[in-house]
Amino acid sequence: SAVDIAPDGTVVLAGSFPGYAPSGVITRVLNDGTSGLVIRADRDGSALRSISRIGTRVNDMEIGADGRIIVCGDFGVAALDAEADTVLWSANPGEGRRCAVGTDGTVAFIANGNAYVYNAVGDALKTWAIGGTTQDDITVDGASGLVLAGGYTQKNVAGQCSGVLKVPYVRAWRYNGQLAWSAYDASAQQAQSASQCADSRVQRLAIGRDGKLYLAGTTDGGNTAFARDPQNIATQLGNRQVKFDKYNDPYNLGPGTYTWFGRYDGAQGQLLLGQFLLTRMDSNKGNSVGPRAISADADGTIYLAGEAYYKLANREAQRVGGLAVGEYEGGEAFVAVFTPDLKLRIRWTPLAGPAPSSAGGSPAVGIAVRDGRAAAALTFAPKSGITRSLITLNALQPAPSGANDGYLVVWK
């Protein structure tokens, strides 16, 4: 469900791994944990350092500036030490769906539609209802003292946007629960007046290593709130929207779901730079790309991961570790890397194993970067009658097990 890189370079993977018990690896059981795992690997991912069991499901994880590992799942939320051998504190007001830790040690997580906020030693600070129809992610901007959450709100719209419209939102609160700002949170009338009628949703929020806020969202069309100023849907973006080819220019779109991502000022919610991302069919019709994770390095280089459909740019030429990627299949994992100014895609590749293998239905669900070293995680799903695999190099398990597998890739 998540991956992160610790300050000492350790790569940490978290999720639900029923039955996974490799021999020769230090294994710890925390709070009677079973299949919820926190797996620590060395800096290149080729050797495991330890496995810690906590709960039956770990839904999310983030590592703090001091190396503490924050995890959430069916056990609520817990802070582990840097070696994941001790629970420093925990709380269980409900199943934690998403969680985050700020540079100041403040922890926030989503449970039961609420934001629960704790200080670095686990004292409860405040709880409040996030609002919206969905509450899809949460992050903590420690420098600004803010908790940010996002999703969408379903609103009834008349006129050109007639029907029910999914309006995206980001809301930021101070640690005492006072609302500081909101973005994209337009009223039904404002969306109608601006003719921004495409269903849209904030999927992921993250504070990059550069201290900026990063957002990844989805939209069903180009006439989306994401194409307008976050604080004023009537204002166009101008040069804050960066586009240079048909894969980030949302024209000739068919039915589908497309990605918007960008860099924001977390203190005020202002968009600094943003971009669409979509694939193209052979007919040149736009096709779907769904984001599942976003991160950024200290220099502002942006890393994006998720699932893609036919087909991403120059797919046939992509190689991973010198190996040509395999055949296309819908819902394949991708990782993409962008320069800080968004004027160049450094890399955009699937991870399907060499032909004739494919890797559909296996989205990348986590991505992290620190000092130029990146890691991505996904859930690999086998399918009867189809040869599916992923490219592996120096792997502890070089071939699929026949069941759902976790997959980790580390690169620099």
CSV table of C-alpha atoms in Angstrom, one decimal:
chain,number,residue,atom,x,y,z
A,1,SER,CA,0.0,0.0,0.0
A,2,ALA,CA,2.9,2.4,0.5
A,3,VAL,CA,6.7,2.9,0.2
A,4,ASP,CA,9.1,5.4,1.7
A,5,ILE,CA,12.8,6.0,2.0
A,6,ALA,CA,14.2,6.7,5.5
A,7,PRO,CA,16.9,9.4,6.2
A,8,ASP,CA,19.5,6.7,6.4
A,9,GLY,CA,18.5,5.3,3.0
A,10,THR,CA,16.6,2.3,4.2
A,11,VAL,CA,13.7,1.5,1.9
A,12,VAL,CA,10.5,0.7,3.8
A,13,LEU,CA,7.5,-1.1,2.3
A,14,ALA,CA,4.1,-1.5,4.0
A,15,GLY,CA,0.9,-3.3,3.3
A,16,SER,CA,-1.0,-6.5,3.8
A,17,PHE,CA,1.0,-9.7,3.1
A,18,PRO,CA,-0.9,-12.8,4.2
A,19,GLY,CA,1.3,-15.8,4.7
A,20,TYR,CA,4.6,-13.9,3.9
A,21,ALA,CA,7.3,-15.2,6.3
A,22,PRO,CA,10.7,-15.4,4.6
A,23,SER,CA,13.4,-17.4,6.4
A,24,GLY,CA,16.4,-15.8,7.8
A,25,VAL,CA,14.9,-12.3,8.3
A,26,ILE,CA,14.4,-10.7,11.7
A,27,THR,CA,10.7,-10.7,12.4
A,28,ARG,CA,8.9,-8.7,15.1
A,29,VAL,CA,5.3,-8.9,16.2
A,30,LEU,CA,3.9,-5.6,17.4
A,31,ASN,CA,0.5,-5.3,19.2
A,32,ASP,CA,-0.4,-8.9,18.2
A,33,GLY,CA,0.0,-8.1,14.5
A,34,THR,CA,-0.6,-10.8,11.8
A,35,SER,CA,-0.6,-10.0,8.1
A,36,GLY,CA,-0.1,-6.2,8.3
A,37,LEU,CA,3.6,-5.8,7.6
A,38,VAL,CA,6.3,-3.1,7.7
A,39,ILE,CA,9.2,-4.4,5.6
A,40,ARG,CA,12.6,-2.7,5.8
A,41,ALA,CA,15.1,-3.3,3.0
A,42,ASP,CA,18.6,-2.0,2.3
A,43,ARG,CA,19.1,1.1,0.2
A,44,ASP,CA,19.0,-0.8,-3.1
A,45,GLY,CA,16.1,-3.1,-2.1
A,46,SER,CA,18.1,-6.3,-2.7
A,47,ALA,CA,18.2,-7.5,0.9
A,48,LEU,CA,15.7,-7.4,3.8
A,49,ARG,CA,16.7,-6.0,7.1
A,50,SER,CA,13.6,-6.7,9.1
A,51,ILE,CA,9.9,-7.5,9.1
A,52,SER,CA,7.4,-6.1,11.6
A,53,ARG,CA,3.9,-7.3,12.0
A,54,ILE,CA,1.2,-4.9,13.0
A,55,GLY,CA,-2.6,-5.4,12.5
A,56,THR,CA,-4.0,-7.4,9.6
A,57,ARG,CA,-3.9,-4.4,7.2
A,58,VAL,CA,-1.5,-1.5,6.8
A,59,ASN,CA,-3.2,1.0,4.6
A,60,ASP,CA,-0.6,3.7,4.5
A,61,MET,CA,2.8,4.7,5.9
A,62,GLU,CA,5.1,7.7,6.0
A,63,ILE,CA,8.5,8.2,7.5
A,64,GLY,CA,9.3,11.4,9.5
A,65,ALA,CA,12.3,13.6,9.4
A,66,ASP,CA,13.7,11.8,12.5
A,67,GLY,CA,13.2,8.3,11.0
A,68,ARG,CA,10.1,7.4,12.9
A,69,ILE,CA,7.7,5.3,10.8
A,70,ILE,CA,4.0,6.3,11.0
A,71,VAL,CA,1.6,3.5,9.9
A,72,CYS,CA,-2.2,3.3,9.9
A,73,GLY,CA,-4.6,0.5,9.2
A,74,ASP,CA,-7.2,-1.7,10.9
A,75,PHE,CA,-5.4,-1.0,14.2
A,76,GLY,CA,-5.8,2.8,13.9
A,77,VAL,CA,-2.5,4.7,13.8
A,78,ALA,CA,0.9,3.9,15.3
A,79,ALA,CA,4.3,5.5,15.5
A,80,LEU,CA,7.2,3.1,15.3
A,81,ASP,CA,10.9,3.7,15.9
A,82,ALA,CA,13.2,3.9,13.0
A,83,GLU,CA,14.0,0.1,13.2
A,84,ALA,CA,10.2,-0.7,13.4
A,85,ASP,CA,10.9,-2.8,16.5
A,86,THR,CA,9.0,-0.7,19.0
A,87,VAL,CA,5.6,1.0,19.1
A,88,LEU,CA,6.3,4.5,20.5
A,89,TRP,CA,2.6,5.3,20.7
A,90,SER,CA,-0.7,4.3,19.1
A,91,ALA,CA,-4.3,5.3,19.0
A,92,ASN,CA,-7.4,3.6,17.6
A,93,PRO,CA,-10.4,5.8,17.1
A,94,GLY,CA,-11.2,3.8,13.9
A,95,GLU,CA,-9.5,2.2,10.9
A,96,GLY,CA,-6.8,4.5,9.5
A,97,ARG,CA,-7.2,4.9,5.7
A,98,ARG,CA,-4.4,7.4,5.0
A,99,CYS,CA,-1.8,8.9,7.3
A,100,ALA,CA,1.0,11.4,7.3
A,101,VAL,CA,3.7,13.0,9.4
A,102,GLY,CA,5.0,16.6,9.2
A,103,THR,CA,8.6,17.8,9.5
A,104,ASP,CA,7.7,18.9,13.0
A,105,GLY,CA,6.6,15.4,14.0
A,106,THR,CA,2.8,16.2,13.9
A,107,VAL,CA,0.8,13.1,12.8
A,108,ALA,CA,-2.6,13.2,11.0
A,109,PHE,CA,-4.7,10.4,9.7
A,110,ILE,CA,-8.2,9.8,8.2
A,111,ALA,CA,-10.7,7.5,10.0
A,112,ASN,CA,-14.5,7.6,9.8
A,113,GLY,CA,-14.4,10.7,7.6
A,114,ASN,CA,-12.5,12.6,10.3
A,115,ALA,CA,-9.0,14.1,10.6
A,116,TYR,CA,-7.3,13.0,13.8
A,117,VAL,CA,-4.2,15.0,14.8
A,118,TYR,CA,-1.5,14.1,17.3
A,119,ASN,CA,1.7,15.7,18.4
A,120,ALA,CA,5.1,14.0,18.1
A,121,VAL,CA,4.7,12.1,21.4
A,122,GLY,CA,1.1,10.9,20.6
A,123,ASP,CA,-1.0,13.5,22.5
A,124,ALA,CA,-4.3,14.1,20.8
A,125,LEU,CA,-4.5,17.7,19.5
A,126,LYS,CA,-7.8,17.9,17.7
A,127,THR,CA,-10.4,15.9,15.7
A,128,TRP,CA,-12.7,17.4,13.0
A,129,ALA,CA,-14.9,16.3,10.2
A,130,ILE,CA,-13.1,16.7,6.8
A,131,GLY,CA,-16.4,17.0,4.9
A,132,GLY,CA,-16.9,16.3,1.2
A,133,THR,CA,-18.3,13.2,-0.3
A,134,THR,CA,-15.0,11.4,-0.2
A,135,GLN,CA,-11.9,12.0,1.9
A,136,ASP,CA,-9.1,10.5,-0.2
A,137,ASP,CA,-5.9,11.7,1.3
A,138,ILE,CA,-4.2,13.7,4.0
A,139,THR,CA,-0.8,15.3,4.5
A,140,VAL,CA,0.9,17.6,7.1
A,141,ASP,CA,2.8,20.7,6.2
A,142,GLY,CA,4.9,21.0,9.3
A,143,ALA,CA,6.6,24.3,8.2
A,144,SER,CA,3.2,26.0,8.0
A,145,GLY,CA,1.5,24.1,10.9
A,146,LEU,CA,-1.3,22.9,8.6
A,147,VAL,CA,-3.2,19.6,8.0
A,148,LEU,CA,-4.4,19.3,4.5
A,149,ALA,CA,-7.0,16.8,3.1
A,150,GLY,CA,-8.6,16.3,-0.3
A,151,GLY,CA,-11.2,14.4,-2.3
A,152,TYR,CA,-14.4,15.5,-4.0
A,153,THR,CA,-17.9,16.8,-3.2
A,154,GLN,CA,-20.9,15.7,-5.2
A,155,LYS,CA,-23.0,18.8,-6.1
A,156,ASN,CA,-26.2,19.2,-8.0
A,157,VAL,CA,-25.6,21.5,-11.0
A,158,ALA,CA,-28.2,22.9,-13.5
A,159,GLY,CA,-27.7,24.4,-17.0
A,160,GLN,CA,-24.7,23.4,-19.1
A,161,CYS,CA,-23.3,21.2,-16.3
A,162,SER,CA,-26.7,19.7,-15.5
A,163,GLY,CA,-26.8,16.7,-13.2
A,164,VAL,CA,-24.5,15.7,-10.4
A,165,LEU,CA,-21.0,17.1,-10.6
A,166,LYS,CA,-18.0,15.8,-8.7
A,167,VAL,CA,-16.2,19.0,-7.5
A,168,PRO,CA,-12.6,18.5,-6.2
A,169,TYR,CA,-11.4,20.1,-3.0
A,170,VAL,CA,-8.3,20.6,-0.9
A,171,ARG,CA,-8.9,22.0,2.6
A,172,ALA,CA,-6.2,23.1,5.1
A,173,TRP,CA,-6.6,23.5,8.8
A,174,ARG,CA,-4.4,24.7,11.6
A,175,TYR,CA,-3.6,22.1,14.2
A,176,ASN,CA,-6.5,23.5,16.4
A,177,GLY,CA,-9.0,22.6,13.6
A,178,GLN,CA,-9.4,26.2,12.4
A,179,LEU,CA,-9.8,26.3,8.6
A,180,ALA,CA,-6.9,28.2,7.0
A,181,TRP,CA,-7.8,27.9,3.3
A,182,SER,CA,-9.6,25.8,0.7
A,183,ALA,CA,-8.9,25.2,-3.0
A,184,TYR,CA,-11.0,24.0,-5.9
A,185,ASP,CA,-14.0,24.0,-3.6
A,186,ALA,CA,-16.3,25.8,-5.9
A,187,SER,CA,-20.0,26.1,-5.5
A,188,ALA,CA,-22.4,24.5,-8.0
A,189,GLN,CA,-23.2,27.9,-9.4
A,190,GLN,CA,-19.5,28.8,-9.8
A,191,ALA,CA,-18.7,25.6,-11.6
A,192,GLN,CA,-21.7,26.2,-13.9
A,193,SER,CA,-20.8,29.8,-14.7
A,194,ALA,CA,-17.3,28.8,-15.6
A,195,SER,CA,-18.5,25.8,-17.7
A,196,GLN,CA,-16.1,23.5,-15.9
A,197,CYS,CA,-18.3,20.5,-16.1
A,198,ALA,CA,-16.0,17.5,-15.9
A,199,ASP,CA,-16.1,15.3,-12.8
A,200,SER,CA,-12.9,15.7,-11.0
A,201,ARG,CA,-11.3,14.4,-7.8
A,202,VAL,CA,-8.2,15.0,-5.6
A,203,GLN,CA,-6.6,11.6,-5.2
A,204,ARG,CA,-3.2,12.2,-3.6
A,205,LEU,CA,-1.5,14.9,-1.5
A,206,ALA,CA,2.1,15.0,-0.4
A,207,ILE,CA,4.7,17.4,0.9
A,208,GLY,CA,7.8,17.0,-1.2
A,209,ARG,CA,11.4,17.0,0.0
A,210,ASP,CA,11.4,20.6,-1.1
A,211,GLY,CA,8.7,21.6,1.3
A,212,LYS,CA,6.1,22.3,-1.4
A,213,LEU,CA,2.6,20.7,-1.6
A,214,TYR,CA,2.1,18.2,-4.4
A,215,LEU,CA,-1.3,17.1,-5.7
A,216,ALA,CA,-2.4,14.4,-8.1
A,217,GLY,CA,-6.0,14.2,-9.2
A,218,THR,CA,-8.3,12.8,-11.8
A,219,THR,CA,-10.8,14.4,-14.2
A,220,ASP,CA,-13.2,13.0,-16.8
A,221,GLY,CA,-12.4,15.8,-19.3
A,222,GLY,CA,-10.4,18.9,-20.1
A,223,ASN,CA,-13.1,21.3,-18.9
A,224,THR,CA,-12.2,20.7,-15.2
A,225,ALA,CA,-11.7,22.8,-12.2
A,226,PHE,CA,-8.1,21.7,-12.3
A,227,ALA,CA,-7.7,23.8,-15.5
A,228,ARG,CA,-8.6,26.9,-13.5
A,229,ASP,CA,-7.1,28.8,-10.5
A,230,PRO,CA,-7.6,26.9,-7.3
A,231,GLN,CA,-9.1,29.9,-5.5
A,232,ASN,CA,-11.1,31.3,-8.4
A,233,ILE,CA,-12.6,28.9,-10.9
A,234,ALA,CA,-13.3,31.8,-13.3
A,235,THR,CA,-9.6,32.5,-13.7
A,236,GLN,CA,-7.5,30.7,-16.3
A,237,LEU,CA,-4.1,29.3,-15.5
A,238,GLY,CA,-2.0,30.9,-18.3
A,239,ASN,CA,1.6,29.7,-18.1
A,240,ARG,CA,1.1,27.9,-14.8
A,241,GLN,CA,-0.3,25.1,-16.9
A,242,VAL,CA,2.6,23.5,-18.7
A,243,LYS,CA,2.1,21.6,-21.9
A,244,PHE,CA,4.5,20.6,-24.7
A,245,ASP,CA,3.0,17.5,-26.4
A,246,LYS,CA,-0.2,15.5,-27.0
A,247,TYR,CA,0.3,13.6,-23.8
A,248,ASN,CA,-0.2,16.6,-21.6
A,249,ASP,CA,-2.6,18.6,-23.8
A,250,PRO,CA,-6.2,17.4,-23.1
A,251,TYR,CA,-7.7,17.6,-26.5
A,252,ASN,CA,-9.6,14.9,-28.5
A,253,LEU,CA,-10.7,13.1,-25.4
A,254,GLY,CA,-13.0,10.1,-25.3
A,255,PRO,CA,-14.7,8.6,-22.3
A,256,GLY,CA,-11.9,8.1,-19.7
A,257,THR,CA,-10.1,9.3,-16.6
A,258,TYR,CA,-7.1,11.7,-17.0
A,259,THR,CA,-4.5,12.9,-14.5
A,260,TRP,CA,-3.8,16.4,-13.3
A,261,PHE,CA,-0.8,16.9,-11.0
A,262,GLY,CA,1.0,20.0,-9.8
A,263,ARG,CA,3.1,21.9,-7.3
A,264,TYR,CA,1.4,24.3,-4.8
A,265,ASP,CA,2.3,26.7,-2.0
A,266,GLY,CA,1.1,24.7,1.0
A,267,ALA,CA,0.8,27.8,3.2
A,268,GLN,CA,-1.8,29.5,0.9
A,269,GLY,CA,-3.0,26.8,-1.6
A,270,GLN,CA,-1.8,28.7,-4.6
A,271,LEU,CA,-0.9,26.7,-7.7
A,272,LEU,CA,2.7,27.2,-8.8
A,273,LEU,CA,2.9,24.8,-11.8
A,274,GLY,CA,0.6,22.0,-13.1
A,275,GLN,CA,0.2,19.6,-15.9
A,276,PHE,CA,-2.2,17.0,-17.3
A,277,LEU,CA,-1.1,13.5,-18.2
A,278,LEU,CA,-2.9,11.1,-20.6
A,279,THR,CA,-2.2,8.3,-23.0
A,280,ARG,CA,-3.2,8.2,-26.6
A,281,MET,CA,-4.7,5.4,-28.6
A,282,ASP,CA,-3.6,4.7,-32.2
A,283,SER,CA,-6.5,6.9,-33.4
A,284,ASN,CA,-5.0,9.7,-31.3
A,285,LYS,CA,-8.0,9.7,-29.0
A,286,GLY,CA,-7.0,10.5,-25.4
A,287,ASN,CA,-7.0,7.5,-23.0
A,288,SER,CA,-6.9,7.0,-19.3
A,289,VAL,CA,-4.1,7.5,-16.7
A,290,GLY,CA,-4.9,7.2,-13.0
A,291,PRO,CA,-2.5,8.5,-10.3
A,292,ARG,CA,-2.0,6.5,-7.1
A,293,ALA,CA,1.0,8.3,-5.7
A,294,ILE,CA,3.1,11.5,-6.0
A,295,SER,CA,6.4,12.6,-4.5
A,296,ALA,CA,9.1,15.2,-5.2
A,297,ASP,CA,12.8,15.4,-4.4
A,298,ALA,CA,14.6,18.4,-2.8
A,299,ASP,CA,15.3,20.0,-6.1
A,300,GLY,CA,11.6,19.8,-7.2
A,301,THR,CA,11.9,16.8,-9.5
A,302,ILE,CA,8.4,15.2,-9.5
A,303,TYR,CA,7.7,11.5,-9.4
A,304,LEU,CA,4.3,10.1,-10.2
A,305,ALA,CA,3.0,6.5,-10.2
A,306,GLY,CA,-0.3,4.8,-11.0
A,307,GLU,CA,-2.0,2.8,-13.7
A,308,ALA,CA,-2.2,3.5,-17.5
A,309,TYR,CA,-4.2,2.3,-20.5
A,310,TYR,CA,-3.3,2.1,-24.1
A,311,LYS,CA,-0.8,3.6,-24.6
A,312,LEU,CA,1.8,5.8,-23.0
A,313,ALA,CA,4.4,7.7,-25.1
A,314,ASN,CA,7.0,5.7,-26.9
A,315,ARG,CA,6.0,2.6,-25.0
A,316,GLU,CA,7.8,0.2,-27.4
A,317,ALA,CA,11.1,1.9,-26.7
A,318,GLN,CA,11.0,1.7,-22.9
A,319,ARG,CA,13.5,-0.4,-21.0
A,320,VAL,CA,13.9,-1.2,-17.3
A,321,GLY,CA,17.4,-2.3,-16.2
A,322,GLY,CA,18.3,-2.8,-19.8
A,323,LEU,CA,15.4,-5.1,-20.5
A,324,ALA,CA,12.6,-4.2,-23.0
A,325,VAL,CA,9.2,-3.9,-21.3
A,326,GLY,CA,6.6,-6.6,-22.0
A,327,GLU,CA,3.3,-6.5,-23.8
A,328,TYR,CA,0.5,-4.0,-23.1
A,329,GLU,CA,-2.5,-4.9,-20.9
A,330,GLY,CA,-5.0,-2.5,-19.5
A,331,GLY,CA,-4.4,-1.1,-16.0
A,332,GLU,CA,-0.6,-1.6,-16.1
A,333,ALA,CA,1.6,0.1,-13.6
A,334,PHE,CA,3.7,3.1,-14.6
A,335,VAL,CA,6.2,5.4,-13.1
A,336,ALA,CA,6.9,8.9,-14.5
A,337,VAL,CA,9.6,11.5,-13.6
A,338,PHE,CA,9.4,15.2,-14.5
A,339,THR,CA,11.9,18.1,-14.4
A,340,PRO,CA,11.0,20.7,-11.8
A,341,ASP,CA,9.8,23.1,-14.4
A,342,LEU,CA,7.5,20.4,-15.9
A,343,LYS,CA,9.0,21.1,-19.4
A,344,LEU,CA,10.4,17.6,-19.8
A,345,ARG,CA,9.3,14.0,-18.9
A,346,ILE,CA,12.6,12.4,-17.9
A,347,ARG,CA,11.0,9.0,-17.8
A,348,TRP,CA,7.6,7.4,-18.3
A,349,THR,CA,7.6,3.6,-18.4
A,350,PRO,CA,5.5,0.6,-17.5
A,351,LEU,CA,7.1,-2.3,-15.6
A,352,ALA,CA,5.7,-5.3,-17.4
A,353,GLY,CA,8.0,-8.3,-17.7
A,354,PRO,CA,9.7,-9.2,-21.0
A,355,ALA,CA,7.4,-10.3,-23.9
A,356,PRO,CA,5.2,-12.2,-24.2
A,357,SER,CA,4.3,-11.2,-20.6
A,358,SER,CA,2.1,-8.3,-19.7
A,359,ALA,CA,1.1,-6.8,-16.3
A,360,GLY,CA,-2.4,-5.5,-16.4
A,361,GLY,CA,-4.5,-4.9,-13.4
A,362,SER,CA,-1.4,-4.2,-11.3
A,363,PRO,CA,-1.2,-0.5,-10.5
A,364,ALA,CA,1.7,1.2,-8.8
A,365,VAL,CA,0.4,2.3,-5.5
A,366,GLY,CA,3.4,4.0,-3.9
A,367,ILE,CA,6.3,6.2,-4.8
A,368,ALA,CA,9.1,7.9,-2.8
A,369,VAL,CA,12.3,9.7,-3.5
A,370,ARG,CA,15.2,11.0,-1.4
A,371,ASP,CA,18.4,12.5,-2.7
A,372,GLY,CA,18.0,11.2,-6.2
A,373,ARG,CA,17.2,7.6,-5.1
A,374,ALA,CA,13.6,6.6,-5.9
A,375,ALA,CA,11.4,3.6,-5.0
A,376,ALA,CA,8.0,2.5,-6.3
A,377,ALA,CA,5.6,-0.2,-5.0
A,378,LEU,CA,2.8,-2.1,-6.6
A,379,THR,CA,0.5,-5.0,-6.1
A,380,PHE,CA,1.0,-7.6,-8.8
A,381,ALA,CA,-2.2,-9.5,-9.7
A,382,PRO,CA,-2.0,-12.8,-11.7
A,383,LYS,CA,-4.8,-13.7,-14.1
A,384,SER,CA,-5.7,-17.2,-15.3
A,385,GLY,CA,-5.0,-17.7,-19.0
A,386,ILE,CA,-2.7,-14.7,-19.3
A,387,THR,CA,1.1,-14.7,-18.8
A,388,ARG,CA,1.7,-11.8,-16.4
A,389,SER,CA,5.1,-10.8,-14.9
A,390,LEU,CA,7.2,-7.8,-14.0
A,391,ILE,CA,10.8,-7.0,-14.8
A,392,THR,CA,13.1,-8.1,-12.0
A,393,LEU,CA,16.8,-7.5,-11.4
A,394,ASN,CA,18.8,-8.8,-8.4
A,395,ALA,CA,15.5,-9.9,-7.0
A,396,LEU,CA,14.9,-11.8,-3.8
A,397,GLN,CA,11.9,-13.4,-5.6
A,398,PRO,CA,12.6,-13.2,-9.3
A,399,ALA,CA,9.3,-14.8,-10.5
A,400,PRO,CA,5.6,-14.4,-9.5
A,401,SER,CA,4.3,-16.8,-6.8
A,402,GLY,CA,1.0,-17.5,-8.5
A,403,ALA,CA,-0.9,-15.3,-6.0
A,404,ASN,CA,-1.0,-11.6,-5.5
A,405,ASP,CA,2.5,-10.4,-4.9
A,406,GLY,CA,4.1,-7.2,-3.6
A,407,TYR,CA,6.6,-5.6,-6.0
A,408,LEU,CA,9.3,-3.1,-5.2
A,409,VAL,CA,11.6,-1.3,-7.6
A,410,VAL,CA,14.5,1.0,-6.6
A,411,TRP,CA,16.5,3.1,-8.9
A,412,LYS,CA,18.7,6.2,-9.1
